[in-house]
Short mmCIF file of C-alpha atoms and ligand atoms in Angstrom, two decimals:
data_model
loop_
_atom_site.label_atom_id
_atom_site.label_comp_id
_atom_site.label_asym_id
_atom_site.label_seq_id
_atom_site.Cartn_x
_atom_site.Cartn_y
_atom_site.Cartn_z
CA UNK A 77 62.90 65.09 -51.31
CA UNK A 78 63.63 66.86 -48.16
CA UNK A 79 63.10 70.48 -48.69
CA UNK A 80 65.08 73.05 -46.82
CA UNK A 81 64.61 76.74 -46.05
CA UNK A 82 67.01 78.51 -48.38
CA UNK A 83 68.99 78.18 -51.56
CA UNK A 84 72.03 80.15 -52.37
CA UNK A 85 71.74 81.68 -55.87
CA UNK A 86 74.09 84.27 -57.53
CA UNK A 87 74.98 85.77 -54.29
CA UNK A 88 71.52 85.78 -52.56
CA UNK A 89 69.80 83.55 -50.05
CA UNK A 90 66.54 82.86 -51.69
CA UNK A 91 63.59 80.90 -50.17
CA UNK A 92 63.58 77.28 -51.52
CA UNK A 93 60.59 77.68 -53.56
CA UNK A 94 61.83 80.92 -55.21
CA UNK A 95 65.11 79.44 -56.58
CA UNK A 96 63.82 79.18 -60.24
CA UNK A 97 65.19 79.55 -63.76
CA UNK A 98 63.94 80.62 -66.98
CA UNK A 99 62.79 77.71 -69.52
CA UNK A 100 65.10 78.98 -72.09
CA UNK A 101 68.13 78.77 -69.79
CA UNK A 102 71.09 77.35 -71.99
CA UNK A 103 72.04 74.44 -69.87
CA UNK A 104 68.54 73.12 -69.71
CA UNK A 105 68.78 72.70 -73.64
CA UNK A 106 72.24 71.82 -74.39
CA UNK A 107 73.68 70.18 -71.18
CA UNK A 108 76.66 72.36 -70.47
CA UNK A 109 77.10 72.89 -66.69
CA UNK A 110 79.28 71.83 -63.86
CA UNK A 111 78.07 70.32 -60.31
CA UNK A 112 79.43 69.16 -57.12
CA UNK A 113 78.22 66.87 -54.46
CA UNK A 114 79.60 67.80 -50.84
CA UNK A 115 78.69 66.52 -47.52
CA UNK A 116 78.51 67.85 -44.20
CA UNK A 117 78.20 65.57 -41.17
CA UNK A 118 77.18 66.30 -37.44
CA UNK A 119 80.47 65.99 -35.54
CA UNK A 120 81.04 66.60 -31.76
CA UNK A 121 81.85 70.15 -32.61
CA UNK A 122 78.55 70.75 -34.68
CA UNK A 123 78.30 70.36 -38.46
CA UNK A 124 81.51 70.14 -40.49
CA UNK A 125 81.71 69.89 -44.39
CA UNK A 126 84.02 67.32 -45.54
CA UNK A 127 86.91 68.32 -47.89
CA UNK A 128 84.95 71.53 -48.68
CA UNK A 129 87.97 73.16 -50.25
CA UNK A 130 88.74 70.17 -52.69
CA UNK A 131 84.93 69.97 -53.82
CA UNK A 132 84.71 73.70 -54.57
CA UNK A 133 88.19 73.70 -56.52
CA UNK A 134 86.81 70.74 -58.55
CA UNK A 135 83.66 72.56 -59.30
CA UNK A 136 85.59 75.51 -60.82
CA UNK A 137 87.97 73.15 -62.61
CA UNK A 138 85.17 71.13 -64.08
CA UNK A 139 83.74 74.24 -65.25
CA UNK A 140 87.01 75.49 -66.83
CA UNK A 141 87.34 72.13 -68.79
CA UNK A 142 83.78 72.68 -70.29
CA UNK A 143 84.54 76.34 -71.20
CA UNK A 144 82.77 78.10 -68.43
CA UNK A 145 84.31 80.80 -66.33
CA UNK A 146 82.83 80.75 -62.67
CA UNK A 147 82.34 84.37 -61.42
CA UNK A 148 83.38 83.53 -57.96
CA UNK A 149 86.44 82.46 -56.11
CA UNK A 150 86.90 79.13 -54.34
CA UNK A 151 86.86 81.27 -51.01
CA UNK A 152 83.57 82.92 -52.03
CA UNK A 153 81.96 79.66 -52.88
CA UNK A 154 83.33 78.04 -49.68
CA UNK A 155 81.82 80.99 -47.65
CA UNK A 156 78.55 80.63 -49.57
CA UNK A 157 78.30 77.00 -48.50
CA UNK A 158 79.02 77.67 -44.96
CA UNK A 159 76.46 80.37 -44.75
CA UNK A 160 73.94 78.15 -46.45
CA UNK A 161 74.32 75.52 -43.88
CA UNK A 162 73.96 77.96 -41.06
CA UNK A 163 70.84 79.59 -42.77
CA UNK A 164 69.16 76.42 -42.98
CA UNK A 165 69.15 75.44 -39.38
CA UNK A 166 69.47 71.76 -40.18
CA UNK A 167 69.10 69.13 -37.46
CA UNK A 168 69.79 65.86 -39.18
CA UNK A 169 72.85 63.64 -39.13
CA UNK A 170 74.24 65.01 -42.28
CA UNK A 171 73.58 67.35 -45.06
CA UNK A 172 74.24 67.08 -48.86
CA UNK A 173 75.35 70.21 -50.82
CA UNK A 174 74.75 70.57 -54.37
CA UNK A 175 76.59 73.55 -56.03
CA UNK A 176 75.87 74.03 -59.76
CA UNK A 177 77.30 76.28 -62.34
CA UNK A 178 74.91 76.70 -65.19
CA UNK A 179 74.35 78.85 -68.13
CA UNK A 180 71.09 81.09 -67.90
CA UNK A 181 68.83 82.75 -70.15
CA UNK A 182 69.52 85.03 -73.12
CA UNK A 183 71.25 83.10 -75.91
CA UNK A 184 70.11 80.21 -77.91
CA UNK A 185 72.19 77.76 -80.17
CA UNK A 186 75.09 75.51 -79.36
CA UNK A 187 77.70 78.23 -79.08
CA UNK A 188 77.79 79.33 -75.43
CA UNK A 189 80.27 82.04 -75.29
CA UNK A 190 77.96 84.77 -74.57
CA UNK A 191 75.56 82.72 -72.31
CA UNK A 192 75.29 84.33 -68.60
CA UNK A 193 77.10 82.05 -66.16
CA UNK A 194 74.87 81.54 -62.96
CA UNK A 195 75.81 79.77 -59.79
CA UNK A 196 73.59 78.26 -57.22
CA UNK A 197 74.02 76.09 -53.93
CA UNK A 198 71.26 74.02 -52.66
CA UNK A 199 71.48 71.74 -49.58
CA UNK A 200 69.08 69.29 -47.89
CA UNK A 201 69.05 66.20 -45.64
CA UNK A 202 69.58 63.10 -47.56
CA UNK A 203 69.70 59.39 -46.25
CA UNK A 204 72.07 56.46 -47.63
CA UNK A 205 72.12 56.88 -51.36
CA UNK A 206 72.10 53.22 -51.89
CA UNK A 207 69.81 52.38 -48.97
CA UNK A 208 70.54 51.56 -45.30
CA UNK A 209 70.29 47.87 -45.83
CA UNK A 210 72.89 48.20 -48.80
CA UNK A 211 75.29 49.86 -46.38
CA UNK A 212 75.15 46.78 -44.10
CA UNK A 213 74.46 43.83 -46.44
CA UNK A 214 75.98 45.09 -49.62
CA UNK A 215 74.37 45.76 -52.92
CA UNK A 216 74.11 43.94 -56.13
CA UNK A 217 75.94 45.45 -59.11
CA UNK A 218 75.39 44.95 -62.96
CA UNK A 219 78.11 45.56 -65.40
CA UNK A 220 76.37 48.05 -67.75
CA UNK A 221 75.70 47.67 -71.59
CA UNK A 222 76.97 51.37 -71.68
CA UNK A 223 80.61 52.00 -71.39
CA UNK A 224 82.10 55.36 -70.14
CA UNK A 225 82.74 57.52 -72.93
CA UNK A 226 86.18 57.52 -74.64
CA UNK A 227 88.51 60.18 -73.68
CA UNK A 228 88.51 61.50 -77.44
CA UNK A 229 84.79 62.33 -77.24
CA UNK A 230 84.14 63.40 -73.61
CA UNK A 231 85.80 64.46 -70.37
CA UNK A 232 85.29 62.14 -67.71
CA UNK A 233 87.12 64.05 -65.04
CA UNK A 234 84.86 66.96 -65.36
CA UNK A 235 81.85 66.68 -63.09
CA UNK A 236 79.89 68.03 -66.01
CA UNK A 237 76.11 67.87 -66.06
CA UNK A 238 76.12 66.41 -69.63
CA UNK A 239 78.22 63.35 -68.34
CA UNK A 240 75.22 62.23 -66.30
CA UNK A 241 73.04 61.12 -69.33
CA UNK A 242 75.49 58.28 -69.60
CA UNK A 243 75.26 57.64 -65.89
CA UNK A 244 71.51 57.79 -65.87
CA UNK A 245 71.11 55.24 -68.72
CA UNK A 246 73.47 52.90 -67.01
CA UNK A 247 71.79 53.26 -63.75
CA UNK A 248 68.27 52.89 -65.15
CA UNK A 249 69.20 49.69 -67.14
CA UNK A 250 70.71 48.21 -63.90
CA UNK A 251 67.57 49.02 -61.78
CA UNK A 252 65.19 47.77 -64.40
CA UNK A 253 67.16 44.46 -64.43
CA UNK A 254 66.76 43.99 -60.73
CA UNK A 255 70.11 45.48 -59.62
CA UNK A 256 71.13 48.20 -57.29
CA UNK A 257 73.80 50.01 -59.31
CA UNK A 258 75.60 49.85 -62.58
CA UNK A 259 79.40 49.41 -63.10
CA UNK A 260 80.66 50.83 -66.28
CA UNK A 261 83.63 49.71 -68.12
CA UNK A 262 86.08 51.88 -70.37
CA UNK A 263 86.12 51.55 -74.10
CA UNK A 264 88.70 48.78 -73.67
CA UNK A 265 86.80 46.67 -71.28
CA UNK A 266 88.54 47.84 -68.03
CA UNK A 267 86.50 48.88 -64.90
CA UNK A 268 85.93 53.01 -65.19
CA UNK A 269 83.40 53.53 -62.17
CA UNK A 270 79.84 53.06 -61.25
CA UNK A 271 77.02 55.56 -62.43
CA UNK A 272 77.89 57.83 -59.49
CA UNK A 273 80.70 56.43 -57.46
CA UNK A 274 84.15 54.87 -57.82
CA UNK A 275 85.09 51.06 -57.47
CA UNK A 276 87.41 49.10 -55.21
CA UNK A 277 87.99 45.30 -55.03
CA UNK A 278 89.88 43.29 -52.48
CA UNK A 279 91.84 40.28 -53.58
CA UNK A 280 94.22 38.31 -51.18
CA UNK A 281 94.09 41.24 -48.79
CA UNK A 282 95.16 43.75 -51.45
CA UNK A 283 92.97 46.68 -52.09
CA UNK A 284 93.02 47.59 -55.76
CA UNK A 285 91.20 50.56 -57.44
CA UNK A 286 91.56 51.69 -60.96
CA UNK A 287 93.19 55.10 -61.98
CA UNK A 288 90.92 57.81 -63.06
CA UNK A 289 91.82 57.44 -66.74
CA UNK A 290 88.45 58.30 -67.87
CA UNK A 291 86.45 58.47 -64.81
CA UNK A 292 85.84 61.42 -62.24
CA UNK A 293 88.76 61.80 -59.80
CA UNK A 294 86.65 60.87 -56.90
CA UNK A 295 87.51 62.61 -53.56
CA UNK A 296 86.12 59.85 -51.62
CA UNK A 297 88.21 57.26 -53.35
CA UNK A 298 91.40 59.42 -52.38
CA UNK A 299 90.14 59.49 -48.91
CA UNK A 300 89.70 55.67 -48.69
CA UNK A 301 93.00 55.02 -50.40
CA UNK A 302 94.66 57.42 -47.62
CA UNK A 303 92.65 55.68 -44.83
CA UNK A 304 93.54 52.08 -46.09
CA UNK A 305 97.27 53.02 -46.07
CA UNK A 306 96.71 54.54 -42.69
CA UNK A 307 95.22 51.24 -41.56
CA UNK A 308 98.23 49.37 -42.96
CA UNK A 309 96.77 47.78 -46.05
CA UNK A 310 98.38 47.66 -49.49
CA UNK A 311 96.72 49.65 -52.13
CA UNK A 312 97.34 49.34 -55.84
CA UNK A 313 96.05 51.51 -58.49
CA UNK A 314 95.75 49.50 -61.55
CA UNK A 315 93.42 48.50 -64.56
CA UNK A 316 90.78 45.89 -63.35
CA UNK A 317 89.17 43.48 -65.95
CA UNK A 318 85.77 42.13 -65.78
CA UNK A 319 86.84 38.60 -64.74
CA UNK A 320 88.93 40.07 -61.74
CA UNK A 321 85.81 41.74 -60.58
CA UNK A 322 83.78 38.41 -60.76
CA UNK A 323 86.57 36.59 -58.62
CA UNK A 324 87.06 39.31 -56.01
CA UNK A 325 87.10 38.50 -52.38
CA UNK A 326 85.24 41.80 -51.51
CA UNK A 327 84.23 45.00 -53.45
CA UNK A 328 82.81 48.27 -52.47
CA UNK A 329 81.89 51.69 -54.11
CA UNK A 330 83.02 55.19 -52.72
CA UNK A 331 81.34 58.53 -53.41
CA UNK A 332 80.24 61.51 -51.33
CA UNK A 333 76.64 60.33 -51.54
CA UNK A 334 77.45 56.56 -51.78
CA UNK A 335 79.91 56.94 -48.97
CA UNK A 336 81.36 53.47 -48.68
CA UNK A 337 78.82 51.03 -49.85
CA UNK A 338 79.74 47.23 -49.94
CA UNK A 339 79.13 45.24 -53.14
CA UNK A 340 77.90 41.65 -52.43
CA UNK A 341 77.18 40.35 -55.96
CA UNK A 342 78.16 41.36 -59.58
CA UNK A 343 76.17 39.82 -62.36
CA UNK A 344 75.09 36.82 -60.56
CA UNK A 345 78.55 36.16 -59.22
CA UNK A 346 78.42 36.17 -55.35
CA UNK A 347 81.77 37.94 -53.92
CA UNK A 348 83.28 36.26 -50.74
CA UNK A 349 80.72 35.09 -48.37
CA UNK A 350 78.05 37.10 -50.17
CA UNK A 351 77.85 40.16 -47.62
CA UNK A 352 79.88 43.08 -46.42
CA UNK A 353 83.37 41.90 -46.30
CA UNK A 354 85.59 42.05 -43.29
CA UNK A 355 88.11 44.60 -44.74
CA UNK A 356 85.20 46.65 -46.17
CA UNK A 357 83.68 46.71 -42.89
CA UNK A 358 86.72 48.19 -41.22
CA UNK A 359 87.07 50.79 -44.06
CA UNK A 360 83.61 51.77 -43.88
CA UNK A 361 83.61 52.34 -40.10
CA UNK A 362 86.88 54.10 -40.47
CA UNK A 363 85.31 56.40 -43.19
CA UNK A 364 82.63 57.37 -40.78
CA UNK A 365 84.91 58.01 -38.12
CA UNK A 366 86.55 60.52 -40.28
CA UNK A 367 83.71 62.44 -41.85
CA UNK A 368 82.03 62.48 -38.24
CA UNK A 369 84.97 64.09 -36.67
CA UNK A 370 85.99 61.03 -34.47
CA UNK A 371 89.38 60.41 -35.76
CA UNK A 372 91.40 63.50 -35.24
CA UNK A 373 94.31 62.42 -37.57
CA UNK A 374 91.97 63.50 -40.38
CA UNK A 375 90.52 66.53 -38.87
CA UNK A 376 92.26 68.87 -41.38
CA UNK A 377 89.75 67.53 -43.90
CA UNK A 378 86.72 69.06 -41.89
CA UNK A 379 85.58 72.76 -42.12
CA UNK A 380 83.46 73.34 -39.00
CA UNK A 381 80.46 75.78 -39.75
CA UNK A 382 80.13 77.34 -36.31
N1 LIG B 674 81.97 59.11 -60.29
C1 LIG B 674 80.82 59.88 -60.62
C2 LIG B 674 80.45 59.72 -62.02
C3 LIG B 674 80.24 60.55 -59.81
O1 LIG B 674 79.14 61.20 -60.04
C4 LIG B 674 80.68 60.52 -58.34
C5 LIG B 674 79.99 61.46 -57.31
N2 LIG B 674 80.52 62.78 -57.29
C6 LIG B 674 81.97 59.78 -57.96
C7 LIG B 674 82.53 58.97 -59.06
C8 LIG B 674 82.44 59.87 -56.59
O2 LIG B 674 83.22 61.17 -56.53
P1 LIG B 674 83.52 61.79 -55.05
O3 LIG B 674 83.96 60.70 -54.34
O4 LIG B 674 84.12 62.85 -55.30
O5 LIG B 674 81.91 62.15 -54.73
#
């Protein structure tokens, strides 16, 4: 990975190599913690963090869902992320930020009430999550043998550390089978989300994306819905079955890291002409215009750091 200079940890700016935890940290053993994935892009006015406040709020809400009280306010954590970007003196086109709320050292056993709550934010330069080529040609998606956990046994809306075991298993299975990414269905067989991104399909010029019934309330998904409506497209949020995915004209994934990644194939079914579809391309370039500060109608989503 691309190392940076500093990591913010519990209020202090530490050199990258010194941001360490104890082996008996509670989260490492029992998997309760919350993360965010936030991105900053170089704009004509310097780096700007995209939808910073929404991401930080989601971090605190994810932690609340998993019974962790974050000892910082949204404002304090926003400030920490801005300071971290400044301190690291990045030069690349974009920077990924990874805030994490975790349980530290001092308590063992599943009951976590007395475990100390720690917070850290790391930031580093990170290229296209699903590859530069995938952004142009589209990726190949496999419907996973793993489903997204039922709402009675998990909390998909929390960006909780423990939820990523399910994501990891699905992703590994898809890559081992020669695909780029996994698409997980819910326990009733409708599309939930990819291992780390939301799903969209296009049929007869209508853009369709599922509700977040048991998936993360993706901030990029929300942004792309708003962008599509701004561009005059009809957007529908409803459940999507496997057959509909196979016969879509176009499809794509959205996420902070995945940005807007076209899908060209699902389970050996070629979608449309088998590349990045025309509506997908418009939305993709529209998305980059927003995050890179080229569309001033969406500038309220940017937090400039200088
Ligand atoms: N679903 C999952 C499981 C994810 O990890 C992510 C990435 N955060 C997303 C969806 C997309 O969410 P967002 O657009 O807020 O990054």
